[in-house]
Tab-separated table of C-alpha atoms and ligand atoms in Angstrom:
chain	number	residue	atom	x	y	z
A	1	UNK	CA	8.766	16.531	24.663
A	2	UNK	CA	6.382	14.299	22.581
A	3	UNK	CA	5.615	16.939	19.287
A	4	UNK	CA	2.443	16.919	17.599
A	5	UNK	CA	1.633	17.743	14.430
A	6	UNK	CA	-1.526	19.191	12.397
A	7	UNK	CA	-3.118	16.453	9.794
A	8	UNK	CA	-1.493	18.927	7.197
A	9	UNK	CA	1.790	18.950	8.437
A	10	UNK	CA	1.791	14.515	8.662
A	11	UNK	CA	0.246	14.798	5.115
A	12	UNK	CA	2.943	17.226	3.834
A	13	UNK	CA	5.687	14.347	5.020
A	14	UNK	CA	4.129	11.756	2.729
A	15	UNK	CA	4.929	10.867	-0.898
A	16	UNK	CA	4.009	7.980	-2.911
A	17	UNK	CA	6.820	4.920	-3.922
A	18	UNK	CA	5.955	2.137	-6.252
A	19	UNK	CA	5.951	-2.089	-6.355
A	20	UNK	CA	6.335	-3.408	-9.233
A	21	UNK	CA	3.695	-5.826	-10.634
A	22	UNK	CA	5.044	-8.769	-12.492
A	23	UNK	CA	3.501	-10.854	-15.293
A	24	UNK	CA	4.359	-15.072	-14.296
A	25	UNK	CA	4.692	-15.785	-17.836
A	26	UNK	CA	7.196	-13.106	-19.422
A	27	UNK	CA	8.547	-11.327	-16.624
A	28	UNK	CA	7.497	-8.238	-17.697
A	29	UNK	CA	6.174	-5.406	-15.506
A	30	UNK	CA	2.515	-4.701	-16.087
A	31	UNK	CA	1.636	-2.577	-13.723
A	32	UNK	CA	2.680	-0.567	-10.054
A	33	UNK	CA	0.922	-0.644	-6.878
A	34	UNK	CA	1.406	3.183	-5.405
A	35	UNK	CA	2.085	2.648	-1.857
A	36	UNK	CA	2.295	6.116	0.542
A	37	UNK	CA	5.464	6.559	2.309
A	38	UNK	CA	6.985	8.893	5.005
A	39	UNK	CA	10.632	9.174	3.643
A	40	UNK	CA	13.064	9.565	6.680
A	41	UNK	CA	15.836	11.820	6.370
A	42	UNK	CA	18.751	8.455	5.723
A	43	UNK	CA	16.160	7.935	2.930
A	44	UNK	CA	14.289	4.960	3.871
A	45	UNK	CA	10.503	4.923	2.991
A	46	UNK	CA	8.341	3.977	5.907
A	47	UNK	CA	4.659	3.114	6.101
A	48	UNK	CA	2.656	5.390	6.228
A	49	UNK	CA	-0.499	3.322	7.268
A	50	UNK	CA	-0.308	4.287	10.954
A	51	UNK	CA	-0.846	7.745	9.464
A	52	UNK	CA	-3.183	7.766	7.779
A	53	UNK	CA	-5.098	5.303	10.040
A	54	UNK	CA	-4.986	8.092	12.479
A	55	UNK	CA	-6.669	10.322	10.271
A	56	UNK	CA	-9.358	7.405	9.232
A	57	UNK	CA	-12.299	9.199	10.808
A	58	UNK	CA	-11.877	12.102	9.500
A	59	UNK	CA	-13.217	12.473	5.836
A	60	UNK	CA	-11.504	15.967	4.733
A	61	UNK	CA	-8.324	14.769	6.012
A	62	UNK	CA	-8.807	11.790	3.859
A	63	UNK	CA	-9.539	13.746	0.921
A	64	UNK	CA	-6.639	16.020	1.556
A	65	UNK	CA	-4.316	12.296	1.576
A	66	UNK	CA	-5.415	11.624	-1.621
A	67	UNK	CA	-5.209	14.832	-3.236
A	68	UNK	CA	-1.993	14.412	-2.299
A	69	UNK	CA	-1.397	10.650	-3.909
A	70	UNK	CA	-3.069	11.925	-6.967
A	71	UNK	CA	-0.642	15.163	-6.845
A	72	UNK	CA	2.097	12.335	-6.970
A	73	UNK	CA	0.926	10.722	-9.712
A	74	UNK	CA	0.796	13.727	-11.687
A	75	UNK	CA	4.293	14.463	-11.489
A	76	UNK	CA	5.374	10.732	-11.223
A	77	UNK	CA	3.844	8.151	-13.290
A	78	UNK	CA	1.823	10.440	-16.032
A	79	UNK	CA	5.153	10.963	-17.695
A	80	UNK	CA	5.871	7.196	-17.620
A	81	UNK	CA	2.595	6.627	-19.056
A	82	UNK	CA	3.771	8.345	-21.926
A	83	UNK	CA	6.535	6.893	-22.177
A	84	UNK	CA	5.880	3.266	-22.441
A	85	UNK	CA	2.412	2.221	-23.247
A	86	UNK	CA	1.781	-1.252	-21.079
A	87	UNK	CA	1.114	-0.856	-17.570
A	88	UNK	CA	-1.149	-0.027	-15.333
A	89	UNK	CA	-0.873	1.667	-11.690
A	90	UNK	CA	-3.170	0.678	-8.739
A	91	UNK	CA	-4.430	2.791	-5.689
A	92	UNK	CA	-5.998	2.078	-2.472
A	93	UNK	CA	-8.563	4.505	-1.686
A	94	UNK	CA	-10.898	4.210	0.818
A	95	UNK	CA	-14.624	3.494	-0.610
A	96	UNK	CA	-15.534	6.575	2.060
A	97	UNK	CA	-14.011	8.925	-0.754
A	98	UNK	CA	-15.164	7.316	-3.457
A	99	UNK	CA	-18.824	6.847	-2.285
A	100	UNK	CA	-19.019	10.405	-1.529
A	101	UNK	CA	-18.250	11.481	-5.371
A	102	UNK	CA	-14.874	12.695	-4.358
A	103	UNK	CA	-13.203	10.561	-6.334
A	104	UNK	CA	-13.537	12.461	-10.351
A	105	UNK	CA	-13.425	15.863	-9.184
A	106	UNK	CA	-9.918	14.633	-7.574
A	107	UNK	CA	-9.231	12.979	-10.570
A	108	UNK	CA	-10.321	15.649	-12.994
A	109	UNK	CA	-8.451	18.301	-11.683
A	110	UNK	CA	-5.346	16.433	-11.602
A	111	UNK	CA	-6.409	15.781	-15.150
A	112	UNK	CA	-5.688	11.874	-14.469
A	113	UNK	CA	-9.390	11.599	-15.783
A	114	UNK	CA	-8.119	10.420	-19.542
A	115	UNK	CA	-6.103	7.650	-17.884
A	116	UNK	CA	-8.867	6.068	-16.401
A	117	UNK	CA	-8.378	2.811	-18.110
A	118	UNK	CA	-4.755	2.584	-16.901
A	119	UNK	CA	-5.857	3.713	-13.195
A	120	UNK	CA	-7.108	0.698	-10.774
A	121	UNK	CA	-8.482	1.311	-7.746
A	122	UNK	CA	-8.294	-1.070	-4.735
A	123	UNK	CA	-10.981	-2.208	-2.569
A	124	UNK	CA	-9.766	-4.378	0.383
A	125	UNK	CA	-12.564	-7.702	0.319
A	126	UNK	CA	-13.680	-6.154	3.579
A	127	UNK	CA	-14.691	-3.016	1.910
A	128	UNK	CA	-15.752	-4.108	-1.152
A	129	UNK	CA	-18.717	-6.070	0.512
A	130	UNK	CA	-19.442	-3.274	2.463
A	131	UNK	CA	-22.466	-1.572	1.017
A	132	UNK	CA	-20.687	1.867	0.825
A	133	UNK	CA	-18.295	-0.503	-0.930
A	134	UNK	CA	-20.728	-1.325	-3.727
A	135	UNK	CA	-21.670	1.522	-4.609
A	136	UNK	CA	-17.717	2.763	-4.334
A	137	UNK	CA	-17.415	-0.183	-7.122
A	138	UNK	CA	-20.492	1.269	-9.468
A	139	UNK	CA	-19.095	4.960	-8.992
A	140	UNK	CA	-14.871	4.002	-9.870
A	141	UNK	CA	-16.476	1.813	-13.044
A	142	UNK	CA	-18.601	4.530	-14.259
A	143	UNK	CA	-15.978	7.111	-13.746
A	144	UNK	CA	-14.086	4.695	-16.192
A	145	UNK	CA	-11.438	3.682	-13.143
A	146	UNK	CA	-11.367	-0.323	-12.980
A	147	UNK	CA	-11.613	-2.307	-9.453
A	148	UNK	CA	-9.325	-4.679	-8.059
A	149	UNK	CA	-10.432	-6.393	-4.711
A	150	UNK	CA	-7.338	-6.225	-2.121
A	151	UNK	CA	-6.207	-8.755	0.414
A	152	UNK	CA	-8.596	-10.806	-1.014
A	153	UNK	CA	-8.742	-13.964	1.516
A	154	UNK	CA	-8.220	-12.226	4.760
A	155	UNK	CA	-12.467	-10.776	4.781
A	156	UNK	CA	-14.074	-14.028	5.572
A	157	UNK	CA	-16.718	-12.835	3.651
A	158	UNK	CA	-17.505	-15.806	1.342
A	159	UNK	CA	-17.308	-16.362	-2.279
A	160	UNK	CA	-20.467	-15.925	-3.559
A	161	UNK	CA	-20.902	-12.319	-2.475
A	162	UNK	CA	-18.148	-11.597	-4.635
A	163	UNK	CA	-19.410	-13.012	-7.488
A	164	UNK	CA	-21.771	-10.820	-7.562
A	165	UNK	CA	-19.727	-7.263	-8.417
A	166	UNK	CA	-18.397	-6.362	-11.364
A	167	UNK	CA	-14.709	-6.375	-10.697
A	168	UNK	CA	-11.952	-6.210	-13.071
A	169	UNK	CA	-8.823	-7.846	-10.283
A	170	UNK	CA	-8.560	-10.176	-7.509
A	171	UNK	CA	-5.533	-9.797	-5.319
A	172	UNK	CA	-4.928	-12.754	-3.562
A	173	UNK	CA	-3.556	-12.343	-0.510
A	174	UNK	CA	-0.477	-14.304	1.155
A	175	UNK	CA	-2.111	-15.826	3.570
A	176	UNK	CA	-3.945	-18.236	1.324
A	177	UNK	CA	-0.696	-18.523	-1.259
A	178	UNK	CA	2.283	-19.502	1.772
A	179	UNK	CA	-0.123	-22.759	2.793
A	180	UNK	CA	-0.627	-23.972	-0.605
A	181	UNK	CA	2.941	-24.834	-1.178
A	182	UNK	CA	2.839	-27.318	1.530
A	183	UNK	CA	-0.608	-28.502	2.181
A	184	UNK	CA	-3.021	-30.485	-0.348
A	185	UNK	CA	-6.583	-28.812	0.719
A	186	UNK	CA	-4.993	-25.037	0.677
A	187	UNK	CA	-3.846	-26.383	-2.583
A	188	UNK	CA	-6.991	-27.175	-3.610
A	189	UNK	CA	-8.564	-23.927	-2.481
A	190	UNK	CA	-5.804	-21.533	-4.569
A	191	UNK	CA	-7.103	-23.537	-7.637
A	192	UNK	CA	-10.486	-22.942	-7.022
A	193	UNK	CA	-9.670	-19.662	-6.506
A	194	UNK	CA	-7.885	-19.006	-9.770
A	195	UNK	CA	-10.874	-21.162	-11.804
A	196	UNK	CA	-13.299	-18.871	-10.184
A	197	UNK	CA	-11.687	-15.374	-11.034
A	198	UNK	CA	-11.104	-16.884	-14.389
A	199	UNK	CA	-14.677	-18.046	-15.452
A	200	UNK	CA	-15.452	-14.080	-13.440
A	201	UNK	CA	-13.091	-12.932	-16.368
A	202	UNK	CA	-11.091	-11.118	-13.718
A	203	UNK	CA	-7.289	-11.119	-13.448
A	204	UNK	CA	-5.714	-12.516	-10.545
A	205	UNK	CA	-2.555	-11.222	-8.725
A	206	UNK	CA	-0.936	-12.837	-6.113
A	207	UNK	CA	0.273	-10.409	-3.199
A	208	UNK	CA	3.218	-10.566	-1.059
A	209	UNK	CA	5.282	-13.581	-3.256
A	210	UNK	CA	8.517	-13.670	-1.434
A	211	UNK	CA	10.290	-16.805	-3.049
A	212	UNK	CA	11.381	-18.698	-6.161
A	213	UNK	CA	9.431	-21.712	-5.040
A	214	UNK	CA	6.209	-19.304	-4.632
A	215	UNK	CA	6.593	-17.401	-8.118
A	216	UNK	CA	7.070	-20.779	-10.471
A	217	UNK	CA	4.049	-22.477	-8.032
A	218	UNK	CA	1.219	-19.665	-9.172
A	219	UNK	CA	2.842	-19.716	-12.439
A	220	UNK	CA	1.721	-23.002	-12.629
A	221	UNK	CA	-1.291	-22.904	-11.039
A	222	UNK	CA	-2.770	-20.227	-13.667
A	223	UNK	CA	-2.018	-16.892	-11.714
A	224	UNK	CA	-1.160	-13.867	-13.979
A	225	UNK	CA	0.714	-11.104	-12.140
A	226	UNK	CA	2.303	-11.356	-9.042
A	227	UNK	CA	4.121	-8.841	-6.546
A	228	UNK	CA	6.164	-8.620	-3.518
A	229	UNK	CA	9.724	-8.593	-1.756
A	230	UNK	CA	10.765	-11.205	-4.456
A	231	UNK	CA	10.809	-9.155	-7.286
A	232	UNK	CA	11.134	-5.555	-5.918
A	233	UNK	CA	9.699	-3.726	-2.736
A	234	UNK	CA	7.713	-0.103	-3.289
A	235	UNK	CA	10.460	2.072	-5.345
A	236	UNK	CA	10.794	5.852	-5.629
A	237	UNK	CA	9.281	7.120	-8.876
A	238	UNK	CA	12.964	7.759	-10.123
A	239	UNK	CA	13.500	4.076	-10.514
A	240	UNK	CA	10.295	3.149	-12.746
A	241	UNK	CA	11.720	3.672	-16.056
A	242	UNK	CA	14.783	1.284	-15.433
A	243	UNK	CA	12.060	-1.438	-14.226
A	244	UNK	CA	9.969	-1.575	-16.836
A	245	UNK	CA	13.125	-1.578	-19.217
A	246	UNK	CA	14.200	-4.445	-17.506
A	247	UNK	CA	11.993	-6.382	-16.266
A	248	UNK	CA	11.908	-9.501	-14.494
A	249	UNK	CA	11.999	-12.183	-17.580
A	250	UNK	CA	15.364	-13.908	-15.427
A	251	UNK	CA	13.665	-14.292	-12.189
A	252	UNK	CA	11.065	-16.906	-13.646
A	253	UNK	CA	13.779	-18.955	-15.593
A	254	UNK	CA	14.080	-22.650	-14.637
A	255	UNK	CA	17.473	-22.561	-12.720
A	256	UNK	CA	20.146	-23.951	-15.582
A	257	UNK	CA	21.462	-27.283	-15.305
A	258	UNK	CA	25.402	-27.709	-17.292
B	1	LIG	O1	-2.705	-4.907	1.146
B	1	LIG	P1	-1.881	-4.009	0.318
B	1	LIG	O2	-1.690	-4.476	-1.102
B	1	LIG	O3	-2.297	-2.550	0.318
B	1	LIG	O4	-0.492	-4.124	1.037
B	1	LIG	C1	0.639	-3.584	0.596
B	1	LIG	C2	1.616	-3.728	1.736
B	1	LIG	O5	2.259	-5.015	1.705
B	1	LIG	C3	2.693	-2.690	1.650
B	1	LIG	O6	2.826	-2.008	2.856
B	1	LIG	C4	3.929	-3.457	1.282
B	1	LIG	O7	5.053	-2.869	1.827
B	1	LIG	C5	3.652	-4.857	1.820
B	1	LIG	N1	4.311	-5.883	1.016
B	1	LIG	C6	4.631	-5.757	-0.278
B	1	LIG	N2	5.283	-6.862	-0.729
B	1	LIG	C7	5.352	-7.722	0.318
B	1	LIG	C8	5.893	-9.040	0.475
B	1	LIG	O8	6.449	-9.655	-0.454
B	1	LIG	N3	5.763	-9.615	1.700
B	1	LIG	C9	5.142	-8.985	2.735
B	1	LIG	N4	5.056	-9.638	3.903
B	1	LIG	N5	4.627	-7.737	2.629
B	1	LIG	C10	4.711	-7.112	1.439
B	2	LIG	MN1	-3.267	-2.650	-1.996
């Protein structure tokens, strides 16, 4: 028999693991992404997108999800915040909660308020554009929280819209890094890319870098930070400390030639 469960009882299964984000010129971790996870009972963490998809329409069910992120990051990365000074963490809220001025009283009485600078949320390019999205942006900036746009590559929205929000991050997404390794004009687009979120004074970090050959390209193409499978997948908060501690510095050494 097929069991259902309340949206309280598939919130109460979800917790929140970490991916590392990785500076292309040191190694060094500079900041986490906070991915949700349902952790199965062998202790593997699986997505919990098809969760909280489910739950997508309905706005106090939402809210109760990210009380329960911010909960999380209470008790997880506060104390790692004050341990070593240097990173950030990013979230992905949806610009429903944050355009409904959900976001600081969540944040305030998790008393994550004082860390805005070190708190990033993420805006998929989809939602960003959106205009519940825009004024999401305006509310997370003047609650002191900086922006990152997610995915960024996959909204077909255009350039030029972009340019015109005050962003802090662009995450680039895969699908426009894989294709630049092998073909000229997708090349050519990465660059433009990078030039643009440079003159925008925004950082750029490149999502889902799964090789050697991918990492030392963006390095040398101009991209700061990059994440994905090639440096770590989303970690338990347990495993943060040893990290940071040791980066990523050997990962992004030329190979040695004796
Ligand atoms: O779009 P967003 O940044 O929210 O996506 C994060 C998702 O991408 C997570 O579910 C994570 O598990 C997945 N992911 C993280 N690193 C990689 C990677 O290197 N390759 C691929 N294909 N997916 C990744
Ligand atoms: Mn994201």
């Amino acid at each position: 028999m097929a069991e259902t469960q309340s949206p309280k009882e598939l919130i109460d299964r979800l917790t929140a693991w970490y991916q590392p984000i990785v500076d292309l010129n040191t190694g060094e971790v500079r900041g986490f992404e906070a991915l949700m996870r349902v952790v199965q009972p062998d202790g593997q963490g699986h997505s919990a997108g098809p969760i909280i998809e489910s739950l997508e329409d309905d706005l106090d069910a939402l809210v109760a999800v990210i009380e329960r992120l911010m909960t999380c990051i209470r008790k997880d990365v506060v104390p790692v915040f004050e341990r070593y000074g240097d990173f950030y963490l990013s979230v992905n809220i949806p610009p429903s909660i944050i355009g409904s001025g959900r976001l600081r009283p969540i944040a305030e009485s998790h008393d994550l308020v004082h860390w805005g600078r070190r708190l990033v949320v993420e805006l998929t390019e989809r939602q960003a554009l959106s205009s519940l999205g825009r004024a999401a942006v305006r509310l997370a900036r003047e609650a002191g929280i900086a922006v990152a746009v997610d995915d960024f590559g996959t909204g077909h929205s255009g350039l030029a819209q972009i340019v015109g929000l005050e962003l802090d991050i662009l995450k680039i997404d895969r699908s426009l890094i894989t294709p630049a390794l092998t073909s000229r004009s997708a090349a050519r687009m990465l660059r433009g890319i990078v030039g643009l979120a440079e003159s925008l004074r925004m950082r750029t970090v490149a999502e889902g870098v799964e090789t050697t050959a991918e990492a030392f390209y963006l390095r040398a193409v101009g991209v700061d930070y990059g994440q994905g499978y090639f440096w770590s997948k989303a970690v338990p908060a347990v495993e943060m400390p040893a990290i940071i501690e040791r980066g990523f510095a050997s990962t992004l050494e030329w190979p040695g030639v004796d």
